[in-house]
Short mmCIF file of the C-alpha atoms (twelve columns), coordinates in Angstrom:
data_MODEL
# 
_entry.id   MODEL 
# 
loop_
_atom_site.group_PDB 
_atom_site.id 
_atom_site.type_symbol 
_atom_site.label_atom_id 
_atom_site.label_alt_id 
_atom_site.label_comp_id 
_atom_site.label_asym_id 
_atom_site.label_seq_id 
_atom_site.Cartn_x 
_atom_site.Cartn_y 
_atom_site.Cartn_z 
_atom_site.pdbx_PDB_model_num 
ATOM 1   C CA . UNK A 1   6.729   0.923   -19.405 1 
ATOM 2   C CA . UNK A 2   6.596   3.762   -17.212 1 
ATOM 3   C CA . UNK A 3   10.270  3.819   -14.400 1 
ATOM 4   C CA . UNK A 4   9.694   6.470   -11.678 1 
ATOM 5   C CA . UNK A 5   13.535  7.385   -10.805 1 
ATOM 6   C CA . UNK A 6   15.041  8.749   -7.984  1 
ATOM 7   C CA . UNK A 7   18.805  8.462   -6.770  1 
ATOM 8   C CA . UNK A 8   18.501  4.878   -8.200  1 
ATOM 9   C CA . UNK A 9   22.025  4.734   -9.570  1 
ATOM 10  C CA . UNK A 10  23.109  1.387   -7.825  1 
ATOM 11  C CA . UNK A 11  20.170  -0.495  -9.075  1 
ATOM 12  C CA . UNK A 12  19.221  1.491   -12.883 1 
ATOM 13  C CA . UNK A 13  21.923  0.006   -15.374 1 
ATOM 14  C CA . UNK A 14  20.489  -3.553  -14.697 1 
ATOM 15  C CA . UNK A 15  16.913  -2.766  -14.452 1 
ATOM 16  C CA . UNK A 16  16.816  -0.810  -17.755 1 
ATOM 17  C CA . UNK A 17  18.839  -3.244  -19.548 1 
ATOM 18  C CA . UNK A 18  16.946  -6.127  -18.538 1 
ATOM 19  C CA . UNK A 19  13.867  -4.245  -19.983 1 
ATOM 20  C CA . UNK A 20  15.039  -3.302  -23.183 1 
ATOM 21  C CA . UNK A 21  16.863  -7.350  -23.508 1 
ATOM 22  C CA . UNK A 22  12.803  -8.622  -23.095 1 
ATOM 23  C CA . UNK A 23  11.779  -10.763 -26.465 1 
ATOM 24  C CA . UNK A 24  9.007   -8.252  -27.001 1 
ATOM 25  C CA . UNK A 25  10.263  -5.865  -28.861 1 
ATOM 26  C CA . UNK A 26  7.777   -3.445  -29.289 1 
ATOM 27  C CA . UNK A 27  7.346   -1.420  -26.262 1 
ATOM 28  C CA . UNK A 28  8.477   2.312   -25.232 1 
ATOM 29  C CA . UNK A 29  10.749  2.827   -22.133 1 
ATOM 30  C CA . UNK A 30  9.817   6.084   -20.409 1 
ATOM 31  C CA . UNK A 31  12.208  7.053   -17.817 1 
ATOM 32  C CA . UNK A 32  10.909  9.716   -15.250 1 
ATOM 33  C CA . UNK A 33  13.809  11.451  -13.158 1 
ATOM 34  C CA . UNK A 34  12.561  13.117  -10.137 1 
ATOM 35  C CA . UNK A 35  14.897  15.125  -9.782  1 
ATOM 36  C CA . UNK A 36  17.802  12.871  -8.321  1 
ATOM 37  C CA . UNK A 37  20.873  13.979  -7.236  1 
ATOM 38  C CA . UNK A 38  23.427  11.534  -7.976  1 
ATOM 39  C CA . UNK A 39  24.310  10.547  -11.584 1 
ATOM 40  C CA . UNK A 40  20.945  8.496   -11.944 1 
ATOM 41  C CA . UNK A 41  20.369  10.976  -15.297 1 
ATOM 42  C CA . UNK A 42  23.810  10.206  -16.632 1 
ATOM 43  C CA . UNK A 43  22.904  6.586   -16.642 1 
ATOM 44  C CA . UNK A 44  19.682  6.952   -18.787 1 
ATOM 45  C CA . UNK A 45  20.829  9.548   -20.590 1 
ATOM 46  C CA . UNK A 46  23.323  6.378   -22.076 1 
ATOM 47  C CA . UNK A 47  20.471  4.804   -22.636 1 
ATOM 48  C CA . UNK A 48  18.413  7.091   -24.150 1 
ATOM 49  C CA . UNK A 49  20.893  7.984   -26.966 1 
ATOM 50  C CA . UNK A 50  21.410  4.331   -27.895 1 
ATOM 51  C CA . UNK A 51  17.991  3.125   -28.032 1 
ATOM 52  C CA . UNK A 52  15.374  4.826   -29.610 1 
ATOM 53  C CA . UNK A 53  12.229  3.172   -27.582 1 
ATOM 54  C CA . UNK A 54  13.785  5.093   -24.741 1 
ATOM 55  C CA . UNK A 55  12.301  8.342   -23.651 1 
ATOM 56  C CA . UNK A 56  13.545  10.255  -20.973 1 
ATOM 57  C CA . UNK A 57  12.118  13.030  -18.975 1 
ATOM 58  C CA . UNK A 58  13.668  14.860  -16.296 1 
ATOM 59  C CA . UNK A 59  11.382  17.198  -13.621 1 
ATOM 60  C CA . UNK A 60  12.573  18.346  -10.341 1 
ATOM 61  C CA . UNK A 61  11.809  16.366  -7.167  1 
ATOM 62  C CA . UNK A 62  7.893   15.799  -7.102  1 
ATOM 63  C CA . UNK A 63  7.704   12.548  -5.527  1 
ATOM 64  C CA . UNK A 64  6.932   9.265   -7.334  1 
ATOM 65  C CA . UNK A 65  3.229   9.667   -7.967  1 
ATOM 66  C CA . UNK A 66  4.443   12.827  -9.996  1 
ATOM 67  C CA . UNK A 67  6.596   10.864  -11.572 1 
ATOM 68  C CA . UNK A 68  4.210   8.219   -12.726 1 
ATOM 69  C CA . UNK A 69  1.981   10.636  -13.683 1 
ATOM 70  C CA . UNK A 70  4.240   12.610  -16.120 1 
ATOM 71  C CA . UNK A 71  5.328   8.990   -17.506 1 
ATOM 72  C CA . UNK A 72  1.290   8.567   -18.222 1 
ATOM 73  C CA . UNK A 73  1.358   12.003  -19.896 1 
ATOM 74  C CA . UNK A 74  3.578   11.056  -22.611 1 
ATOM 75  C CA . UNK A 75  2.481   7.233   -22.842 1 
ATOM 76  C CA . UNK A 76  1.466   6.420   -26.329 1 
ATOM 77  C CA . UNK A 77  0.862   2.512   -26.237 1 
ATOM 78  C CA . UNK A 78  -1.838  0.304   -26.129 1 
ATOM 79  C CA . UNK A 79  -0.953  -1.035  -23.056 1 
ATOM 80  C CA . UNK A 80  0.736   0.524   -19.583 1 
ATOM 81  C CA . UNK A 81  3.071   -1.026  -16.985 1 
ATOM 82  C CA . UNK A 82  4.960   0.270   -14.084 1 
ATOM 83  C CA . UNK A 83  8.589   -0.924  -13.270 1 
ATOM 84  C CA . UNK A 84  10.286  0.558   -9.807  1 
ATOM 85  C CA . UNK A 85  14.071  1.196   -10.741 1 
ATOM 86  C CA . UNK A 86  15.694  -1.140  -8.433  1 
ATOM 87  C CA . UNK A 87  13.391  -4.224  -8.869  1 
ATOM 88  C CA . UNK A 88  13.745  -7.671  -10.481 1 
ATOM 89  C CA . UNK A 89  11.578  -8.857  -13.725 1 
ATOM 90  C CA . UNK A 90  11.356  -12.060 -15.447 1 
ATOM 91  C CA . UNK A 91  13.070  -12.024 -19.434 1 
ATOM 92  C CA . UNK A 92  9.332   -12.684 -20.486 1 
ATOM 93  C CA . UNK A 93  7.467   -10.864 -18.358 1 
ATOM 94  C CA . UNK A 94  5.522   -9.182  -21.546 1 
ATOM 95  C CA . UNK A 95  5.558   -11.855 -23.571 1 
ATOM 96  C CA . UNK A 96  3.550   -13.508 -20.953 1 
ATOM 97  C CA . UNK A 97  1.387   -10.447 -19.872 1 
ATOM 98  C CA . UNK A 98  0.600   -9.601  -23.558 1 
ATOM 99  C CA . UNK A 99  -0.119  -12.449 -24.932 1 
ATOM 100 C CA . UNK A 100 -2.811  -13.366 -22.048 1 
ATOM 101 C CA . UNK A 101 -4.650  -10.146 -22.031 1 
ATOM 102 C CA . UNK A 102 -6.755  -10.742 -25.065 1 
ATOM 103 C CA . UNK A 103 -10.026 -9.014  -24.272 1 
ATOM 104 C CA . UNK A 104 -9.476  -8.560  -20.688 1 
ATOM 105 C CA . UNK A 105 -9.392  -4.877  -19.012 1 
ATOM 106 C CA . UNK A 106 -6.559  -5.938  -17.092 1 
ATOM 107 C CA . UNK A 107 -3.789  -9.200  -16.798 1 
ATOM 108 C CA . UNK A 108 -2.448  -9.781  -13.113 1 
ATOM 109 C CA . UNK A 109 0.770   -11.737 -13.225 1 
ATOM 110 C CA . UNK A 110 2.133   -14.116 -10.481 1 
ATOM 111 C CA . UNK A 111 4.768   -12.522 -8.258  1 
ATOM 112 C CA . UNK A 112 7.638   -12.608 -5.899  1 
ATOM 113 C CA . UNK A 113 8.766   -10.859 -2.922  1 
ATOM 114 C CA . UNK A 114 11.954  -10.223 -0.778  1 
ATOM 115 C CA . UNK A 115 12.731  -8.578  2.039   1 
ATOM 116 C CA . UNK A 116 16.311  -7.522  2.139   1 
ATOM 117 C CA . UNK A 117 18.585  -6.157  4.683   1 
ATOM 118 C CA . UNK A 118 20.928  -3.375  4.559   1 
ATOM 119 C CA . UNK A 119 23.459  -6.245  4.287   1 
ATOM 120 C CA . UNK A 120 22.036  -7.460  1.451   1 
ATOM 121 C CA . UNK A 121 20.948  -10.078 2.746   1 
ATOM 122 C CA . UNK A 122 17.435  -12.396 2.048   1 
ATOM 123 C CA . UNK A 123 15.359  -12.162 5.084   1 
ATOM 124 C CA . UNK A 124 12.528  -13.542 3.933   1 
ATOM 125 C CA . UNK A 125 11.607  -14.601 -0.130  1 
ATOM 126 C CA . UNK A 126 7.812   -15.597 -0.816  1 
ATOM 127 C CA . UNK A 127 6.323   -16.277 -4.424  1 
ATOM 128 C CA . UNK A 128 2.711   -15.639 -4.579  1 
ATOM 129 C CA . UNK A 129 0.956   -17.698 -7.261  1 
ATOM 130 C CA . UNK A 130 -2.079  -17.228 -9.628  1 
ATOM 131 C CA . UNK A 131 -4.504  -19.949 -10.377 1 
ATOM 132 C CA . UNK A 132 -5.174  -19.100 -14.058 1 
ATOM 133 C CA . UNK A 133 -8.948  -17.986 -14.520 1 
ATOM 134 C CA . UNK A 134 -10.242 -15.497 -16.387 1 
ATOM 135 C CA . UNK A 135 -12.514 -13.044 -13.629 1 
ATOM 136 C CA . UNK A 136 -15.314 -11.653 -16.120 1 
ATOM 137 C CA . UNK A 137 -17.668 -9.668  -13.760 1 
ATOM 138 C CA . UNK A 138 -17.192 -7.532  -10.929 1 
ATOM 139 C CA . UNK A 139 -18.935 -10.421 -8.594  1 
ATOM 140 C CA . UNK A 140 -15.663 -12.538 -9.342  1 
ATOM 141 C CA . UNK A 141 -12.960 -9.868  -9.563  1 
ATOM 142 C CA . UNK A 142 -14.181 -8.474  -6.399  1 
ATOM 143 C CA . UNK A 143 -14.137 -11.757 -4.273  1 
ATOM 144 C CA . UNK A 144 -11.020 -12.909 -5.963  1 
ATOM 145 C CA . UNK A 145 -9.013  -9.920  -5.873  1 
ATOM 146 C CA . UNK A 146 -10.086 -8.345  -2.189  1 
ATOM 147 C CA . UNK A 147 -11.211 -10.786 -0.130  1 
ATOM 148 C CA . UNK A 148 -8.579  -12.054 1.905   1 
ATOM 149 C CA . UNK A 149 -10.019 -14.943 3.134   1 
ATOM 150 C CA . UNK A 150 -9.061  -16.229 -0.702  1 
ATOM 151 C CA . UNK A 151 -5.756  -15.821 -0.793  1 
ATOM 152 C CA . UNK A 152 -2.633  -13.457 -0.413  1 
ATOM 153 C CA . UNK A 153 -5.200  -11.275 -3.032  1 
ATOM 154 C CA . UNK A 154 -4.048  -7.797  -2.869  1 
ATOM 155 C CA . UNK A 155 -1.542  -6.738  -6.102  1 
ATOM 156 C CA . UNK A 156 0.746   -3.970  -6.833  1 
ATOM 157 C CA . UNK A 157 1.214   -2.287  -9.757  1 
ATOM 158 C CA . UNK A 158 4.684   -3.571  -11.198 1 
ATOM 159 C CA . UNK A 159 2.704   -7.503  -12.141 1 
ATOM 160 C CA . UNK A 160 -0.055  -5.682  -14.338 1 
ATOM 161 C CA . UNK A 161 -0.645  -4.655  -17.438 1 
ATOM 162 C CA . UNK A 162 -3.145  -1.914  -17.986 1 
ATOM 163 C CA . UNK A 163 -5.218  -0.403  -20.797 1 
ATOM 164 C CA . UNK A 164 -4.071  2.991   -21.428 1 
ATOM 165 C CA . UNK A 165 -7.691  3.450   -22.728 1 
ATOM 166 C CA . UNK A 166 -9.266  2.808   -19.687 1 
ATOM 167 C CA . UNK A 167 -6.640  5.094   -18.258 1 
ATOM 168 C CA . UNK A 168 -7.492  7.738   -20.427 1 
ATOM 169 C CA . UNK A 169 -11.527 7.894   -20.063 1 
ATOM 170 C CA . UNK A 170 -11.534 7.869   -16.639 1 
ATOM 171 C CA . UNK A 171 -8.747  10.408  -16.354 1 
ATOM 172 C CA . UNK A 172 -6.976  7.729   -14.093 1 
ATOM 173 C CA . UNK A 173 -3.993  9.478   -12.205 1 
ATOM 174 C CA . UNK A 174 -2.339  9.104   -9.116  1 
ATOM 175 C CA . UNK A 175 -2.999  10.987  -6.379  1 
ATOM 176 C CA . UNK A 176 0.228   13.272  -5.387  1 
ATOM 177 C CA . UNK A 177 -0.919  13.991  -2.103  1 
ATOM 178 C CA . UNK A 178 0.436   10.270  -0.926  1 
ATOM 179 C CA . UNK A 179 4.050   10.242  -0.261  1 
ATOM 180 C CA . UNK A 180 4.919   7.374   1.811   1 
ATOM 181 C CA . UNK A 181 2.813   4.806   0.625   1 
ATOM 182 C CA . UNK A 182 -1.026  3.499   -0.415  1 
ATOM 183 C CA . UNK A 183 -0.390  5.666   -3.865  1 
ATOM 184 C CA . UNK A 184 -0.621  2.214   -5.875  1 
ATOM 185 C CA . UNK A 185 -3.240  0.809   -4.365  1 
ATOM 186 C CA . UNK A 186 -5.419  3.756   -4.170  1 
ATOM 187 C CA . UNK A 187 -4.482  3.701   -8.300  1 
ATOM 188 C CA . UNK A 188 -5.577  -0.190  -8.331  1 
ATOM 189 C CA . UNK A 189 -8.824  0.124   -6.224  1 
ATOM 190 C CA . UNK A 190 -10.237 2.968   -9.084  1 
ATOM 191 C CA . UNK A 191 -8.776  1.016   -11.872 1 
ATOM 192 C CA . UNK A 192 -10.374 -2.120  -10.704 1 
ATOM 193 C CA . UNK A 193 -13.823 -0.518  -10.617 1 
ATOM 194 C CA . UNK A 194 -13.933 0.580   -14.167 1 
ATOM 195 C CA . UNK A 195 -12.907 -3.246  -15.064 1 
ATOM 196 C CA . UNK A 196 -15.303 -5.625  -16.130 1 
ATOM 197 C CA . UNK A 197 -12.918 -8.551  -16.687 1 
ATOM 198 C CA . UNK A 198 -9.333  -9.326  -15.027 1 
ATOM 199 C CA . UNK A 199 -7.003  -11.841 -16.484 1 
ATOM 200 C CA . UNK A 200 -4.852  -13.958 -13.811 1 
ATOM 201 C CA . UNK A 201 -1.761  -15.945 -14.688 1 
ATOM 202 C CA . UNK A 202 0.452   -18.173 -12.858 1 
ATOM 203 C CA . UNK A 203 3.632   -17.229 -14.338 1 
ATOM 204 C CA . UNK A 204 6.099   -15.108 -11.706 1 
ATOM 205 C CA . UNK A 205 6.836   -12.031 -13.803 1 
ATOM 206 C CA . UNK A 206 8.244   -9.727  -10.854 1 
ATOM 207 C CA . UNK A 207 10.291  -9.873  -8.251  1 
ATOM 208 C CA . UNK A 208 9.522   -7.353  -5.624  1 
ATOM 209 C CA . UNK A 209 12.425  -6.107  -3.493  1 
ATOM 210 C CA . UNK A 210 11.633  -4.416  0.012   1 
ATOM 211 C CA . UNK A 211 14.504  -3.175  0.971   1 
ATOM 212 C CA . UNK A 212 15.373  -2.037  4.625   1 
ATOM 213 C CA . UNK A 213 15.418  1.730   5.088   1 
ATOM 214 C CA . UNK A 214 15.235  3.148   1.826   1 
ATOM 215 C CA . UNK A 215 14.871  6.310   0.569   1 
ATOM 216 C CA . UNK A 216 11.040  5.649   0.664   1 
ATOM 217 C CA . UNK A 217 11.173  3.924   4.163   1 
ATOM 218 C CA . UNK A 218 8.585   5.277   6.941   1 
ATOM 219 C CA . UNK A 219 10.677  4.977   9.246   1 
ATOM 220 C CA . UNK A 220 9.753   8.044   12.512  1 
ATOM 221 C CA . UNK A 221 7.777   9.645   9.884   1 
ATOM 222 C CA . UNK A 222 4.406   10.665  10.885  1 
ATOM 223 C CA . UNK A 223 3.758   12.252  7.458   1 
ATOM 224 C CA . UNK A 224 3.359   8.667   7.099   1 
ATOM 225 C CA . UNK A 225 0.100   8.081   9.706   1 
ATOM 226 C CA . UNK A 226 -1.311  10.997  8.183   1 
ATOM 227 C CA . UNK A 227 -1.388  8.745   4.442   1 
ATOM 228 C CA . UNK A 228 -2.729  6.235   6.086   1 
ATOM 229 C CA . UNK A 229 -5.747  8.265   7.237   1 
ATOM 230 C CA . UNK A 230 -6.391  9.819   3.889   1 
ATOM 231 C CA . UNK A 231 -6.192  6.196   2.254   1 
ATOM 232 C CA . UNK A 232 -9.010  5.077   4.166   1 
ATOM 233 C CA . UNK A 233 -10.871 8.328   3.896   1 
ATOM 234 C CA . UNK A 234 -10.676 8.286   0.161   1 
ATOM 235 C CA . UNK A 235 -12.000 4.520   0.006   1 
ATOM 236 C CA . UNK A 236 -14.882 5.714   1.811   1 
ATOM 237 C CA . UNK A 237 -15.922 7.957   -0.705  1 
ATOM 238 C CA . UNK A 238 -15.350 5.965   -3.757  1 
ATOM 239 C CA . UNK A 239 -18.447 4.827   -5.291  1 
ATOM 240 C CA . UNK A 240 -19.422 0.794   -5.726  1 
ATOM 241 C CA . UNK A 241 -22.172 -1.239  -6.134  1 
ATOM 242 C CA . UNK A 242 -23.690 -2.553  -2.940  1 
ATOM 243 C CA . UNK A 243 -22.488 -5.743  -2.976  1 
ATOM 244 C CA . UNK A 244 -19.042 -5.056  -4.057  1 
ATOM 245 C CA . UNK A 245 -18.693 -2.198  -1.372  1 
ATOM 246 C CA . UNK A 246 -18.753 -4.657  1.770   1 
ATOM 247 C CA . UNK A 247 -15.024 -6.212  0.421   1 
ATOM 248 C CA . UNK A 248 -13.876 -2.946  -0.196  1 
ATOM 249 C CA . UNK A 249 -14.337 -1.314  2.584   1 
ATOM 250 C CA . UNK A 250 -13.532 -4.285  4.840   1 
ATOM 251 C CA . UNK A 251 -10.105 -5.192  2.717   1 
ATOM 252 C CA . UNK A 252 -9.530  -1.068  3.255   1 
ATOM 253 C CA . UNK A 253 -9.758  -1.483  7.087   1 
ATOM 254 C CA . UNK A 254 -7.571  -4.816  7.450   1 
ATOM 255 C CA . UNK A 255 -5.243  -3.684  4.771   1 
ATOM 256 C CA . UNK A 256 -4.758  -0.380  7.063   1 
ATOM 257 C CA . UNK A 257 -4.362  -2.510  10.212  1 
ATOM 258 C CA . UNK A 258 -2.192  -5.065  8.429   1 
ATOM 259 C CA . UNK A 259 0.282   -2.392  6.957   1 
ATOM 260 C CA . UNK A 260 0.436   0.284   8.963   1 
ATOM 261 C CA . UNK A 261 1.130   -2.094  11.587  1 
ATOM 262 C CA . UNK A 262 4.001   -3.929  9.336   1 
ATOM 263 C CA . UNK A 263 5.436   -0.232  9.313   1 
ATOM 264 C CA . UNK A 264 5.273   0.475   12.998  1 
ATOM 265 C CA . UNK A 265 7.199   -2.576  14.138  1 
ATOM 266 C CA . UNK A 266 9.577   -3.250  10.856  1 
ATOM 267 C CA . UNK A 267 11.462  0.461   11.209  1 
ATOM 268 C CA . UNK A 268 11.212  0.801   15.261  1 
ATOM 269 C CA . UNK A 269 9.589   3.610   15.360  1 
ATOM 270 C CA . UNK A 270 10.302  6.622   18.011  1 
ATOM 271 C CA . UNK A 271 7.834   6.624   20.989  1 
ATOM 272 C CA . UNK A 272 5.805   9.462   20.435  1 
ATOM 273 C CA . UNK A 273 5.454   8.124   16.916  1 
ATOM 274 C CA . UNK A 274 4.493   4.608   17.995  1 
ATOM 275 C CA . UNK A 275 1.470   6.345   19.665  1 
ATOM 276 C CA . UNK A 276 0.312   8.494   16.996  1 
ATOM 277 C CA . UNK A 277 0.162   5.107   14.845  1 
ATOM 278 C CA . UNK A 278 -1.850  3.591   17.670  1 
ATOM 279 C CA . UNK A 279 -4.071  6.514   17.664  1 
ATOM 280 C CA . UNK A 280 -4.417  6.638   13.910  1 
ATOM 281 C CA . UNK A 281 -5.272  2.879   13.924  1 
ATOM 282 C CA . UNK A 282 -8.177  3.774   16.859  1 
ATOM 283 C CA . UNK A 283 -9.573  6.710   14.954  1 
ATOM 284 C CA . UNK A 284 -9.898  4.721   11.765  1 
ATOM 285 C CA . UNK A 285 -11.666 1.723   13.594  1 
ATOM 286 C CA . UNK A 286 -13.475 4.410   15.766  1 
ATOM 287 C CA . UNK A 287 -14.932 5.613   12.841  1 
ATOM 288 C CA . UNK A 288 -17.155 2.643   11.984  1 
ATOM 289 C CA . UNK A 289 -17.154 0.235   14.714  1 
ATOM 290 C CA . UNK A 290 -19.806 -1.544  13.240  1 
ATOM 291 C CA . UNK A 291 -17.834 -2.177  10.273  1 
ATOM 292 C CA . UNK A 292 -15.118 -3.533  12.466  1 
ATOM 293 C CA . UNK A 293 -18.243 -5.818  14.053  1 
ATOM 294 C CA . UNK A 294 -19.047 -7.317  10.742  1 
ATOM 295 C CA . UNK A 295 -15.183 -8.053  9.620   1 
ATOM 296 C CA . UNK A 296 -14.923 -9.763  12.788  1 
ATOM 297 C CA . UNK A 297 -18.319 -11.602 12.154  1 
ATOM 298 C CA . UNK A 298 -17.809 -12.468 8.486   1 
ATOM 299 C CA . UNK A 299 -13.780 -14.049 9.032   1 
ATOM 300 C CA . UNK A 300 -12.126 -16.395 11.021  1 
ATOM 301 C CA . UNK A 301 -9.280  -14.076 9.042   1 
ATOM 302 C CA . UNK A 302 -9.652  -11.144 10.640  1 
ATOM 303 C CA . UNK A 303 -10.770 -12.363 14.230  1 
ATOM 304 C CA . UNK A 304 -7.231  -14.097 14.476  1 
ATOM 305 C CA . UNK A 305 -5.442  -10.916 13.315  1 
ATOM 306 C CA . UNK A 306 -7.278  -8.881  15.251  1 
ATOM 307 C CA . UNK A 307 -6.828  -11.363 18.746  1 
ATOM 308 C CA . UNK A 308 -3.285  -11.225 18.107  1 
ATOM 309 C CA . UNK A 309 -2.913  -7.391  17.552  1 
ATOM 310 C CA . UNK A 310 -4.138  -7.593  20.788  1 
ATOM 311 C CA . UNK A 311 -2.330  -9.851  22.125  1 
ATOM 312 C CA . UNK A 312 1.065   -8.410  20.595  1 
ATOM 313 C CA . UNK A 313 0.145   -4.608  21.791  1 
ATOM 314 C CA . UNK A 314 -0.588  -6.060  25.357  1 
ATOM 315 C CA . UNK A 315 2.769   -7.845  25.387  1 
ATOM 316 C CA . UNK A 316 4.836   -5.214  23.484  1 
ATOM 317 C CA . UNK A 317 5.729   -8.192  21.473  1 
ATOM 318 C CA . UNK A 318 6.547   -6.357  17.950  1 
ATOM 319 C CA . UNK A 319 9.442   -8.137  16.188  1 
ATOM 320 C CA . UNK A 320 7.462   -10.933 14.201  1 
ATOM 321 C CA . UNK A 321 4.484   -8.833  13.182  1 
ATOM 322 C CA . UNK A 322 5.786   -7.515  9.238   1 
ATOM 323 C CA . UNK A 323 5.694   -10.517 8.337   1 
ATOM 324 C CA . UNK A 324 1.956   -10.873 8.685   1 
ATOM 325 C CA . UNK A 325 2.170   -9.667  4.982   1 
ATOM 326 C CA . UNK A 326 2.719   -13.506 4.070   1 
ATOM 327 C CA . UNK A 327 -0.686  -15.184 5.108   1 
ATOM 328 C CA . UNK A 328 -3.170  -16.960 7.062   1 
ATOM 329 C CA . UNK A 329 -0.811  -19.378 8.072   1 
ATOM 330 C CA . UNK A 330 1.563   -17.542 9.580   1 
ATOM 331 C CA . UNK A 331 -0.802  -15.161 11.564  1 
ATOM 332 C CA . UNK A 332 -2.532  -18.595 12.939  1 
ATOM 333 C CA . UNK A 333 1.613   -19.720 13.937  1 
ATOM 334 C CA . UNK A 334 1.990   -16.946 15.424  1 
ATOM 335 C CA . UNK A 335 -0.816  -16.694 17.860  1 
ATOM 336 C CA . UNK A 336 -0.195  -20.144 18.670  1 
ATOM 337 C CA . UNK A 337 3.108   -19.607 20.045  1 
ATOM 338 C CA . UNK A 338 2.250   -16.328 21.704  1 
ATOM 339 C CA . UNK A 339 -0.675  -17.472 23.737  1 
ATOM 340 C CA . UNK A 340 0.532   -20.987 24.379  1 
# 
């Protein structure tokens, strides 16, 4: 279990404990500090000298691909997970992700997610669901796991359990240049390639937390726009079979659309920001506009979320948009109430 950890002092004491309280006993704790500055160390340095399956590293502020990468550096188990500090996980999470692996490359457990305010408050909770199957070719994992037409597909890295192996042969890292966000699913999208079977389960064994301007938020940052470019540049260049490479490239594209969007109208960003986002979004759908053709063609999906990014930019109507991160059904709500 590798915890990237940054200023994470409010959240830390329960996360790790919860951890290290899981019925499966035999796992190592590696606790990256990036450098923070309030007493985030202190707190696993507690840990650390009562528990000997902790390890603790501290480097100065590198960001939290750095982080995760130095935790992958000194990873010695079977098996690899990644926990953010100020998340939620279920008591059994590895008891259920272990035990369901057997021979597959990778296990992908249920999750849910929050959206809290700076209140605390619950804005909005979701739990996304697994049908358990076993995907054993890249035919299956490709259509099951990217094509959004499916289902609410796309997974982090904090509800998977990964083979260090695989890790290790294909000198797996992540890529330090992103800073703001797309760093884990850059990681999943070359993971996923090398697999050539993916276990699903329907058990919930993380509760993701978005939490209103965080540290990590985007908010007016258009460091931000420029990861968002680079994401979809990299995709491009990755290497697939021909069949696979038409979901790839057209779950890059909406996935762009979809959260770079979420970002511009969640954190209100500042005008001239709001048009560089605009202009990013263009470029990237300037770049292949028959690609943007044949998403429209292949979807009713994407022609609805595409209609009503229209329709929203035209009307300036930006407050319900994040939450087009929760489905076909809402998106289809929506743009029945705002062209009604």
């Amino acid at each position: 279990m590798i915890v990237p950890i940054y200023n994470g002092a409010a959240y830390l004491e329960n996360t790790i404990q919860s951890l290290l309280n899981q019925p499966y006993k035999n796992i190592e704790l590696i606790l990256v500090d990036d450098g923070s500055q309030d007493n985030s160390y202190q707190i696993c340095q507690k840990f650390y000298e009562q528990d000997d399956r902790v390890l603790l590293i501290h480097q100065e502020n590198c960001g939290i691909c750095a982080a995760r990468n130095t935790g992958l550096t000194y990873a010695t188990g079977e098996f690899v997970s990644f926990i953010d500090q100020d998340d939620q996980i279920d008591d059994k999470i590895y008891v259920h992700l272990v035990n369901r692996i057997g021979q597959a490359d990778l296990v992908v457990g249920s999750k849910k997610m929050q959206l809290i305010n700076k209140k605390h408050m619950i804005l909005t909770n979701v739990n996304y669901i697994y049908d358990e199957k076993l995907l054993s070719n890249q035919k299956e994992i490709t259509y099951a796991l990217f094509n959004l037409d499916h289902q609410m597909t796309f997974f982090h890295l904090w509800n998977c359990l990964y083979r260090k192996k695989i890790i290790d042969d294909y000198q797996l890292t992540f890529d330090e240049r992103f800073r703001y966000g797309q760093e884990d699913t850059l990681f999943n999208f070359n993971y996923v390639s090398r697999c050539q079977s993916i276990q699903l389960i329907p058990e919930i064994v993380y509760m993701y937390n978005q939490r209103e301007l965080t540290s990590t938020s985007l908010k007016n940052n258009p460091l931000a726009i420029e990861d968002f470019i680079r994401f979809i540049d990299t995709i491009r260049h990755l290497e697939w079979d021909e069949e696979a490479y038409f979901y790839y490239k057209k779950y890059s594209y909406t996935y762009f659309l979809r959260h770079g969007l979420n970002v511009y109208t969640q954190f209100g960003m500042k005008t001239n920001h709001q048009k560089e986002m605009l202009q990013a979004i263009h470029q990237v759908l300037s770049k292949d506009p028959q690609q943007k053709a044949r998403i429209m063609e292949s979807s009713s999906f994407y022609r609805h979320y595409f209609y009503l990014t229209s329709v929203l930019m035209k009307k300036q109507r930006y407050c319900t948009l994040n939450q087009l991160i929760y489905g076909t059904a809402f998106v289809k709500k929506v743009l029945n109430r705002v062209t009604s």
